[in-house]
Amino acid sequence: MTQMNMIEAIRSGLDVMMDRDPAVVMMGEDIGYFGGVFRCTDGLQRKYGEHRVIDAPIAEGGIIGAAIGMGLNGLRPVPEIQFADYIYPGFDQVVSELARIRYRSCGEFFSPVTIRTPCGGGIRGGQTHSQSPEAIFAHVSGILTVMPSNPYDAKGLLISSIESDDPVIFFEPKRIYNGPFDGDPEKPAKSWASHPRGEVPEGHYTVPLGKAEIVREGTELTIITYGTLVHVAQAAAEETGVDCEIVDIRTIAPLDVDTLADSVNKTGRCVIAHEATRFGGFGAEIAARIQKECFYNLEAPIGRIAGWDTPYPHAFEWQYFPGKKRLAAGIRSMMEVE
Amino acid sequence: MTQMNMIEAIRSGLDVMMDRDPAVVMMGEDIGYFGGVFRCTDGLQRKYGEHRVIDAPIAEGGIIGAAIGMGLNGLRPVPEIQFADYIYPGFDQVVSELARIRYRSCGEFFSPVTIRTPCGGGIRGGQTHSQSPEAIFAHVSGILTVMPSNPYDAKGLLISSIESDDPVIFFEPKRIYNGPFDGDPEKPAKSWASHPRGEVPEGHYTVPLGKAEIVREGTELTIITYGTLVHVAQAAAEETGVDCEIVDIRTIAPLDVDTLADSVNKTGRCVIAHEATRFGGFGAEIAARIQKECFYNLEAPIGRIAGWDTPYPHAFEWQYFPGKKRLAAGIRSMMEVE
Amino acid sequence: MADKKSRLHIPHPTARPGDKPDFSYLDLSPAGAVDKPSIDSRTRDIEYLSSGLVRVLDDDHQATGPWAPDLDPGKLQIALRWMMLNRVFDKRMWQIQRQGRISFYMEALGEEAVSVAQGMALRPGDMCFPSYRNQALYMYRGMSLVDMMCQCLSNTRDMCKGRQLPIMYHSAKANMFSISGNLATQYPHAVGWAMASAIKGEDHIAAAWLGDGATAEADFHHAITFAAVYQAPVILNIVNNQWAISTFQGFAGGERRPFAARGLGLGIPGIRVDGNDFLAIYATTLWAADRARRGGGPTMIELVTYRGGAHSTSDDPSKYRPKDEWQDFPLGDPVERLKQHLILGGQWSEEQHEKLEEELTAEVTAAWKEAQQYGTMTEGPFLDPSTMFDDVYAEVPRHLQSQRRRMMEVEGVNGEGSES
Amino acid sequence: MADKKSRLHIPHPTARPGDKPDFSYLDLSPAGAVDKPSIDSRTRDIEYLSSGLVRVLDDDHQATGPWAPDLDPGKLQIALRWMMLNRVFDKRMWQIQRQGRISFYMEALGEEAVSVAQGMALRPGDMCFPSYRNQALYMYRGMSLVDMMCQCLSNTRDMCKGRQLPIMYHSAKANMFSISGNLATQYPHAVGWAMASAIKGEDHIAAAWLGDGATAEADFHHAITFAAVYQAPVILNIVNNQWAISTFQGFAGGERRPFAARGLGLGIPGIRVDGNDFLAIYATTLWAADRARRGGGPTMIELVTYRGGAHSTSDDPSKYRPKDEWQDFPLGDPVERLKQHLILGGQWSEEQHEKLEEELTAEVTAAWKEAQQYGTMTEGPFLDPSTMFDDVYAEVPRHLQSQRRRMMEVEGVNGEGSES
Ligand SMILES: Cc1ncc(C[n+]2csc(CCOP(=O)(O)OP(=O)(O)O)c2C)c(N)n1
Ligand SMILES: Cc1ncc(C[n+]2csc(CCOP(=O)(O)OP(=O)(O)O)c2C)c(N)n1
Ligand SMILES: [Mg+2]
Ligand SMILES: [Mg+2]
């Protein structure tokens, strides 16, 4: 076990897989010689060569399209999209091709691509370096959507994703690359060094896809969340003193409904939290399922705390971000419901 | 008043707007000389000239990108995307530009584009001519998303969309272009001729954006739906004998929550129906809101009847399509809940 | 605004319904006129290949010039056979669609030489990323007519298990990729496949096809950019059949420079070839394949041809172009030209031709008879609809298992339709 | 697989950190060497413009050759002033970012001639679609330094009301479009804008800028396709500063043909111009603008320059290129070259230059002082956060009104945070 931050854990996951499987190749903007703008691929080109860690033209659609073709020819490509905000030019290749090839060819062809991309705000990136577009991928059948919340899961889920024969969109919440962030930008940044999930095995291990994790047990209210908000939820729970159970869904699609429903059936109250815009966000799908599965046990309507239905503004990112205050207020007001 | 089918109503709406406002221009694949693969623009190039009804290269991203530029220069472009399944190559221009220009320039720039595109299945189009991608647009702040269910609304909503200074994605459910379809493919096709909403004024009128309509009053259960499913819902309601209230939301974003909530608060039961894949579909957002607004009046969990979470298969479109049988079964089982 | 005259340029085809067909816009070279360079040539030294028109068969059906390939008559007879089969097959399937027995069809009328000649010039280990007008590639690479018909019928033997529109074949065994409904998406796949081949140090190449209209799509640009940057061993074919549904090739930017020139700005050589000249296509494809195999990188090939029929069974070309336009197409009919070439050489005769046509017709009829035994749209056996939940993922996940159960219940008598 | 050697071509820059800079890959022409054709020329007759390098200022700083524009010294002094202002401004803003007083910055070091020369060659009614390195275009078109600084500060006078990253200016009044974070998206906008101008029968043209790296994006292809098809009156500029963050221009396909050639396949003429030569840029831009205005359609201009600084304040170029590479760049420094040209003509002196630099520094200092009065990141006045709900739509819809109320409540003391 070593202490790693999320960048190191992701790099370690890539390293392990490149080492084990010569079919694993990477391609992306600035990922090769330079090692990536967030350094996730630092050193890997030196180690595995520029034919396996490939600098790419600035064409997200081309990166994904070519990666699909590589996957069809026996490779296991792990392209990087520099920011999730820039995945849209490749959206057609994801929706119409990556997600569909196995289906339309009845399994004769498939392309086991894992697209890594940093998402989320809180780094003063403005509206084009802060988005969390997981909901639009979750709606597309044929791909898996994953978002880890800590170094241990990041590496384990990444390895599972690369090993999976299904295509995966792997979102990396960049706000927590360097440390768990509890939603209070005024406080000094914490590092992963002192966090139990910053302890990461150096070798190969997996965290299963499609399995949520209860990161805090509680009896009064369930918070269902993922990514950066897992840490915000923990802080908000502490602050309110409410005995919250916190579930980190980890895989967005397919969703581990049972773990979620069991928790809410136990606590009777549910708050869903994510950073993306609320309207049509992934919280809607969770809420729709939970009200169905837990109808007779719900003591209050399910609440959603999310980014506002606006773009992510540069100056007001902390007003936009569903931080500790907003979450704590949501928890408190839900506890007032009889 | 004339009887029009939905194609004629849309064409009439375009005609009225092109006549009233010289800034209205159209651009799309095969829309000009040929009049569109669904004939929605038939005759308009002859009438308004090839500089206002413009045949375009096969590049959906280019069509939307150029339309945005035209809109920035005082025109009011109404591009057509031949099938909603082909809007994805233009997704980045919609999400990152069309939806954002007003916001990022604080209103100094905006582009009043209305993108028309036929959606939905039931015409043996296979998985790439049958999709209903409204949910992924609904999640994007800064654009409106509209889907009419009949000729009268189609024309009135289209005129409102074109006149709106906000960008609109205007989905046209192609299965009901020629007649209201009740979800039973075995029955002879009905035409709009005998339908009250096939009566369409020839001139200018509007149907307001953002307003749902109660298309059938009832007391026992509310069906919230839009597009083709409005007609399926009516047939299913008849078949079950349950006194359903049916709400046609018409505008997907922004959603007329009040009308929906009032209805469910009255009936105490709610089924949401749409053709798109259920997981992460727009029904999730509706369900999430309804459980919130109507929590204390709900007598049963909200149900969602939707396309399965698979691509839309050519041979099994009627097994995929959430037809009368599936809806009726959903209504019945919900009425069994005490 | 209304009082000023628009200065926008709008491309116009040379003829519309009622007009006399006019192909004066097509730049032609006589057969044999275009030099054949060495495959080591630098792009800038062989730019002439993109503006001339490589032709081998002259007006008298003689093979002539430096590109004339060394192919024995037996091979040419085989080629003729595949082209004829393509045509006979298409004709029958078109009728079958008109009878309402399949939902949709697309024919390759007038473009048969493209698939057959290119199929023959490639090696079995090369990977093809076809468009929907390359059915003869599937045939040539071993897909049976019955299998193709069963795909169009979405029946129990359909390789696509009813999931795809007719004509959207695939065959991993034949190294033929699955056809997509979305134009141009296969182009970057071919480049990525070729990159992988290069990474693995193999000498298989990839080839991709799309239409003149589809060159406007983003994926065309992505593909040529990646192909140029990494010098991928790939052949990028543009089948310029003059039309994209109702839109003539000027709307794809073909008014000023041939499509073959599209990659020049990235250093990709382009060859403009007579797309109805079997020998010229074969020769240019072989040249490009050799070049790619020896590390010379991508080549773009524009195949100048004409869409002899409607775009698809949903289309009516009499609405937008002269009815008999094809008859005036200066590059003629590919089947007729190869036939006459063989006759000229004494290796074929009208009688043999007629007889072969009858044989092929009988073959297609027999295939159709057999195909129907696996089910039609109206008569069983029918595909099991529960298979629609397979292959969305490598394994059927729990939520699809439960949706499958629900679907079976609803389709059954005592259905109940709430969500799973 | 592991035992075979990869055949994939990987582009390599000529020098990496520690290496001697090596610009031998750059094709250069001497000043005056490239002919100036008439604006009526057909694309195929002026292809040479895309491979040569249009230069006016020779090594002795003399203006020479057919492209030498007729510009009086007063105008050149003004141009020099704007270029120097750009540089002084950038330097200060960079420092300010380093002090943590703005969140981000991007400078145009070494590329100042592009914006100033092109700005001067266009008319005020022409519409500009800039990239993030065209700050001098905004300056030249009348945006005050204070306004630009306030934007970077996201303060109460920020034209973007705090919504955009620093440097993402806009000005409708100045016909300067709003900068997007997404590369290349502005390219089709410019073409659409120009199409609208043509449709309306106006003679305004549009101009767009993007970098060498961004040419790989789909929107580049869309833009050139639409521009070619409709002969839109637009100038499509590619600022080839050799680098895209850490990636040299070979990864954008620049190894084999100049970027200026990218439109040739569609019939769009391309001009390759010395991007550090004010006079050459001015002359070529004027030529292209005339051509567009008279109905000649689009022109592509590649401006060959060098990114003198880091990509942005988040970047560290010493990681991927020789530290002093810029010093060896054969086209020199645009400011220095115009300065020497003026000195040579007796219209400028080192003293004047020094004095002007001092003046400009003072001007920037004064502007910074003023800008801070409208607020900084740490000190008020602050923007009202409730404005973040404005301008999502033309009018604030009900759901955003209620989210705004909720936000104000939560930000207040007795917040409650459930959904609206
Ligand atoms: C992305 C996308 N946009 C639009 C269509 C609709 N469409 C199908 S074929 C076609 C015309 C294609 O023309 P071309 O590329 O010239 O090929 P051809 O049919 O002539 O062989 C169009 C517009 C599509 N299938 N995919
Ligand atoms: C769609 C998109 N992809 C990636 C990025 C990240 N990015 C910002 S600038 C840049 C490099 C651009 O290089 P170039 O086009 O040469 O312009 P330069 O910075 O050299 O002026 C990249 C990759 C982006 N902003 N948008
Ligand atoms: Mg075509
Ligand atoms: Mg650059």
mmCIF file with all atom_site columns, N, CA and C in Angstrom, chain A residues 147-150 153 176 180-182 195 213 215-216 223-237 246-250 273-274 327:
data_model
loop_
_atom_site.group_PDB
_atom_site.id
_atom_site.type_symbol
_atom_site.label_atom_id
_atom_site.label_alt_id
_atom_site.label_comp_id
_atom_site.label_asym_id
_atom_site.label_entity_id
_atom_site.label_seq_id
_atom_site.pdbx_PDB_ins_code
_atom_site.Cartn_x
_atom_site.Cartn_y
_atom_site.Cartn_z
_atom_site.occupancy
_atom_site.B_iso_or_equiv
_atom_site.pdbx_formal_charge
_atom_site.auth_seq_id
_atom_site.auth_comp_id
_atom_site.auth_asym_id
_atom_site.auth_atom_id
_atom_site.pdbx_PDB_model_num
ATOM 1   N N  . MET A 1 147 ? -17.945 7.174  -12.249 1.00 0.00 ? 147 MET A N  1
ATOM 2   C CA . MET A 1 147 ? -17.294 8.350  -11.661 1.00 0.00 ? 147 MET A CA 1
ATOM 3   C C  . MET A 1 147 ? -16.818 8.022  -10.246 1.00 0.00 ? 147 MET A C  1
ATOM 4   N N  . PRO A 1 148 ? -15.525 7.865  -10.069 1.00 0.00 ? 148 PRO A N  1
ATOM 5   C CA . PRO A 1 148 ? -15.002 7.529  -8.739  1.00 0.00 ? 148 PRO A CA 1
ATOM 6   C C  . PRO A 1 148 ? -14.916 8.771  -7.856  1.00 0.00 ? 148 PRO A C  1
ATOM 7   N N  . SER A 1 149 ? -14.812 8.535  -6.564  1.00 0.00 ? 149 SER A N  1
ATOM 8   C CA . SER A 1 149 ? -14.736 9.661  -5.628  1.00 0.00 ? 149 SER A CA 1
ATOM 9   C C  . SER A 1 149 ? -13.459 9.643  -4.790  1.00 0.00 ? 149 SER A C  1
ATOM 10  N N  . ASN A 1 150 ? -12.558 8.706  -5.061  1.00 0.00 ? 150 ASN A N  1
ATOM 11  C CA . ASN A 1 150 ? -11.334 8.647  -4.249  1.00 0.00 ? 150 ASN A CA 1
ATOM 12  C C  . ASN A 1 150 ? -10.267 7.840  -4.989  1.00 0.00 ? 150 ASN A C  1
ATOM 13  N N  . ASP A 1 153 ? -10.799 3.830  -5.292  1.00 0.00 ? 153 ASP A N  1
ATOM 14  C CA . ASP A 1 153 ? -11.821 3.482  -6.281  1.00 0.00 ? 153 ASP A CA 1
ATOM 15  C C  . ASP A 1 153 ? -11.392 3.869  -7.686  1.00 0.00 ? 153 ASP A C  1
ATOM 16  N N  . ILE A 1 176 ? -11.190 16.863 -6.978  1.00 0.00 ? 176 ILE A N  1
ATOM 17  C CA . ILE A 1 176 ? -10.639 16.004 -5.918  1.00 0.00 ? 176 ILE A CA 1
ATOM 18  C C  . ILE A 1 176 ? -9.417  15.227 -6.390  1.00 0.00 ? 176 ILE A C  1
ATOM 19  N N  . PRO A 1 180 ? -9.472  15.242 -0.959  1.00 0.00 ? 180 PRO A N  1
ATOM 20  C CA . PRO A 1 180 ? -10.926 15.219 -0.768  1.00 0.00 ? 180 PRO A CA 1
ATOM 21  C C  . PRO A 1 180 ? -11.380 16.641 -0.455  1.00 0.00 ? 180 PRO A C  1
ATOM 22  N N  . PHE A 1 181 ? -12.408 17.089 -1.107  1.00 0.00 ? 181 PHE A N  1
ATOM 23  C CA . PHE A 1 181 ? -12.835 18.479 -0.968  1.00 0.00 ? 181 PHE A CA 1
ATOM 24  C C  . PHE A 1 181 ? -14.215 18.487 -0.337  1.00 0.00 ? 181 PHE A C  1
ATOM 25  N N  . ASP A 1 182 ? -14.338 19.122 0.788   1.00 0.00 ? 182 ASP A N  1
ATOM 26  C CA . ASP A 1 182 ? -15.610 19.005 1.518   1.00 0.00 ? 182 ASP A CA 1
ATOM 27  C C  . ASP A 1 182 ? -16.599 20.107 1.159   1.00 0.00 ? 182 ASP A C  1
ATOM 28  N N  . HIS A 1 195 ? -6.204  10.344 4.160   1.00 0.00 ? 195 HIS A N  1
ATOM 29  C CA . HIS A 1 195 ? -7.522  9.749  3.908   1.00 0.00 ? 195 HIS A CA 1
ATOM 30  C C  . HIS A 1 195 ? -7.376  8.243  3.721   1.00 0.00 ? 195 HIS A C  1
ATOM 31  N N  . GLU A 1 213 ? -21.390 1.957  -3.078  1.00 0.00 ? 213 GLU A N  1
ATOM 32  C CA . GLU A 1 213 ? -20.757 1.675  -1.791  1.00 0.00 ? 213 GLU A CA 1
ATOM 33  C C  . GLU A 1 213 ? -21.343 2.597  -0.715  1.00 0.00 ? 213 GLU A C  1
ATOM 34  N N  . VAL A 1 215 ? -20.633 4.673  2.139   1.00 0.00 ? 215 VAL A N  1
ATOM 35  C CA . VAL A 1 215 ? -19.394 5.240  2.669   1.00 0.00 ? 215 VAL A CA 1
ATOM 36  C C  . VAL A 1 215 ? -19.579 5.758  4.086   1.00 0.00 ? 215 VAL A C  1
ATOM 37  N N  . ARG A 1 216 ? -20.821 5.822  4.512   1.00 0.00 ? 216 ARG A N  1
ATOM 38  C CA . ARG A 1 216 ? -21.091 6.210  5.902   1.00 0.00 ? 216 ARG A CA 1
ATOM 39  C C  . ARG A 1 216 ? -22.403 5.552  6.260   1.00 0.00 ? 216 ARG A C  1
ATOM 40  N N  . ILE A 1 223 ? -28.140 9.894  1.863   1.00 0.00 ? 223 ILE A N  1
ATOM 41  C CA . ILE A 1 223 ? -27.684 10.797 0.795   1.00 0.00 ? 223 ILE A CA 1
ATOM 42  C C  . ILE A 1 223 ? -27.102 9.933  -0.311  1.00 0.00 ? 223 ILE A C  1
ATOM 43  N N  . ILE A 1 224 ? -27.669 10.059 -1.483  1.00 0.00 ? 224 ILE A N  1
ATOM 44  C CA . ILE A 1 224 ? -27.153 9.309  -2.636  1.00 0.00 ? 224 ILE A CA 1
ATOM 45  C C  . ILE A 1 224 ? -26.371 10.283 -3.496  1.00 0.00 ? 224 ILE A C  1
ATOM 46  N N  . THR A 1 225 ? -25.133 9.964  -3.767  1.00 0.00 ? 225 THR A N  1
ATOM 47  C CA . THR A 1 225 ? -24.302 10.927 -4.474  1.00 0.00 ? 225 THR A CA 1
ATOM 48  C C  . THR A 1 225 ? -23.136 10.230 -5.142  1.00 0.00 ? 225 THR A C  1
ATOM 49  N N  . TYR A 1 226 ? -22.250 10.992 -5.733  1.00 0.00 ? 226 TYR A N  1
ATOM 50  C CA . TYR A 1 226 ? -21.071 10.438 -6.420  1.00 0.00 ? 226 TYR A CA 1
ATOM 51  C C  . TYR A 1 226 ? -20.081 11.557 -6.691  1.00 0.00 ? 226 TYR A C  1
ATOM 52  N N  . GLY A 1 227 ? -18.854 11.168 -6.962  1.00 0.00 ? 227 GLY A N  1
ATOM 53  C CA . GLY A 1 227 ? -17.819 12.147 -7.302  1.00 0.00 ? 227 GLY A CA 1
ATOM 54  C C  . GLY A 1 227 ? -17.501 13.073 -6.143  1.00 0.00 ? 227 GLY A C  1
ATOM 55  N N  . THR A 1 228 ? -17.174 14.293 -6.441  1.00 0.00 ? 228 THR A N  1
ATOM 56  C CA . THR A 1 228 ? -16.795 15.284 -5.438  1.00 0.00 ? 228 THR A CA 1
ATOM 57  C C  . THR A 1 228 ? -17.818 15.390 -4.311  1.00 0.00 ? 228 THR A C  1
ATOM 58  N N  . LEU A 1 229 ? -19.088 15.271 -4.670  1.00 0.00 ? 229 LEU A N  1
ATOM 59  C CA . LEU A 1 229 ? -20.141 15.509 -3.692  1.00 0.00 ? 229 LEU A CA 1
ATOM 60  C C  . LEU A 1 229 ? -20.173 14.482 -2.562  1.00 0.00 ? 229 LEU A C  1
ATOM 61  N N  . VAL A 1 230 ? -19.505 13.344 -2.758  1.00 0.00 ? 230 VAL A N  1
ATOM 62  C CA . VAL A 1 230 ? -19.421 12.359 -1.683  1.00 0.00 ? 230 VAL A CA 1
ATOM 63  C C  . VAL A 1 230 ? -18.785 12.997 -0.449  1.00 0.00 ? 230 VAL A C  1
ATOM 64  N N  . HIS A 1 231 ? -17.751 13.789 -0.709  1.00 0.00 ? 231 HIS A N  1
ATOM 65  C CA . HIS A 1 231 ? -17.044 14.412 0.413   1.00 0.00 ? 231 HIS A CA 1
ATOM 66  C C  . HIS A 1 231 ? -17.821 15.579 0.995   1.00 0.00 ? 231 HIS A C  1
ATOM 67  N N  . VAL A 1 232 ? -18.482 16.296 0.117   1.00 0.00 ? 232 VAL A N  1
ATOM 68  C CA . VAL A 1 232 ? -19.321 17.403 0.587   1.00 0.00 ? 232 VAL A CA 1
ATOM 69  C C  . VAL A 1 232 ? -20.437 16.839 1.460   1.00 0.00 ? 232 VAL A C  1
ATOM 70  N N  . ALA A 1 233 ? -21.000 15.729 1.011   1.00 0.00 ? 233 ALA A N  1
ATOM 71  C CA . ALA A 1 233 ? -22.093 15.121 1.767   1.00 0.00 ? 233 ALA A CA 1
ATOM 72  C C  . ALA A 1 233 ? -21.623 14.718 3.157   1.00 0.00 ? 233 ALA A C  1
ATOM 73  N N  . GLN A 1 234 ? -20.421 14.184 3.240   1.00 0.00 ? 234 GLN A N  1
ATOM 74  C CA . GLN A 1 234 ? -19.913 13.787 4.555   1.00 0.00 ? 234 GLN A CA 1
ATOM 75  C C  . GLN A 1 234 ? -19.781 14.994 5.476   1.00 0.00 ? 234 GLN A C  1
ATOM 76  N N  . ALA A 1 235 ? -19.253 16.063 4.913   1.00 0.00 ? 235 ALA A N  1
ATOM 77  C CA . ALA A 1 235 ? -19.093 17.274 5.726   1.00 0.00 ? 235 ALA A CA 1
ATOM 78  C C  . ALA A 1 235 ? -20.450 17.831 6.136   1.00 0.00 ? 235 ALA A C  1
ATOM 79  N N  . ALA A 1 236 ? -21.390 17.820 5.198   1.00 0.00 ? 236 ALA A N  1
ATOM 80  C CA . ALA A 1 236 ? -22.711 18.368 5.504   1.00 0.00 ? 236 ALA A CA 1
ATOM 81  C C  . ALA A 1 236 ? -23.393 17.519 6.572   1.00 0.00 ? 236 ALA A C  1
ATOM 82  N N  . ALA A 1 237 ? -23.214 16.209 6.470   1.00 0.00 ? 237 ALA A N  1
ATOM 83  C CA . ALA A 1 237 ? -23.817 15.320 7.464   1.00 0.00 ? 237 ALA A CA 1
ATOM 84  C C  . ALA A 1 237 ? -23.257 15.622 8.852   1.00 0.00 ? 237 ALA A C  1
ATOM 85  N N  . ILE A 1 246 ? -24.604 7.551  3.751   1.00 0.00 ? 246 ILE A N  1
ATOM 86  C CA . ILE A 1 246 ? -24.175 8.141  2.501   1.00 0.00 ? 246 ILE A CA 1
ATOM 87  C C  . ILE A 1 246 ? -23.790 7.035  1.523   1.00 0.00 ? 246 ILE A C  1
ATOM 88  N N  . VAL A 1 247 ? -24.416 7.050  0.364   1.00 0.00 ? 247 VAL A N  1
ATOM 89  C CA . VAL A 1 247 ? -24.121 6.037  -0.646  1.00 0.00 ? 247 VAL A CA 1
ATOM 90  C C  . VAL A 1 247 ? -23.413 6.696  -1.824  1.00 0.00 ? 247 VAL A C  1
ATOM 91  N N  . ASP A 1 248 ? -22.255 6.162  -2.141  1.00 0.00 ? 248 ASP A N  1
ATOM 92  C CA . ASP A 1 248 ? -21.494 6.612  -3.305  1.00 0.00 ? 248 ASP A CA 1
ATOM 93  C C  . ASP A 1 248 ? -21.823 5.643  -4.441  1.00 0.00 ? 248 ASP A C  1
ATOM 94  N N  . ILE A 1 249 ? -22.517 6.114  -5.455  1.00 0.00 ? 249 ILE A N  1
ATOM 95  C CA . ILE A 1 249 ? -22.978 5.139  -6.455  1.00 0.00 ? 249 ILE A CA 1
ATOM 96  C C  . ILE A 1 249 ? -21.828 4.616  -7.328  1.00 0.00 ? 249 ILE A C  1
ATOM 97  N N  . ARG A 1 250 ? -20.793 5.416  -7.508  1.00 0.00 ? 250 ARG A N  1
ATOM 98  C CA . ARG A 1 250 ? -19.585 5.008  -8.241  1.00 0.00 ? 250 ARG A CA 1
ATOM 99  C C  . ARG A 1 250 ? -19.828 4.686  -9.715  1.00 0.00 ? 250 ARG A C  1
ATOM 100 N N  . ALA A 1 273 ? -27.561 14.205 -4.371  1.00 0.00 ? 273 ALA A N  1
ATOM 101 C CA . ALA A 1 273 ? -26.709 15.379 -4.589  1.00 0.00 ? 273 ALA A CA 1
ATOM 102 C C  . ALA A 1 273 ? -25.766 15.144 -5.768  1.00 0.00 ? 273 ALA A C  1
ATOM 103 N N  . HIS A 1 274 ? -25.761 16.065 -6.684  1.00 0.00 ? 274 HIS A N  1
ATOM 104 C CA . HIS A 1 274 ? -24.718 16.056 -7.721  1.00 0.00 ? 274 HIS A CA 1
ATOM 105 C C  . HIS A 1 274 ? -24.412 17.463 -8.163  1.00 0.00 ? 274 HIS A C  1
ATOM 106 N N  . LEU A 1 327 ? -26.235 21.688 0.973   1.00 0.00 ? 327 LEU A N  1
ATOM 107 C CA . LEU A 1 327 ? -26.555 20.313 1.336   1.00 0.00 ? 327 LEU A CA 1
ATOM 108 C C  . LEU A 1 327 ? -27.064 20.226 2.772   1.00 0.00 ? 327 LEU A C  1
#
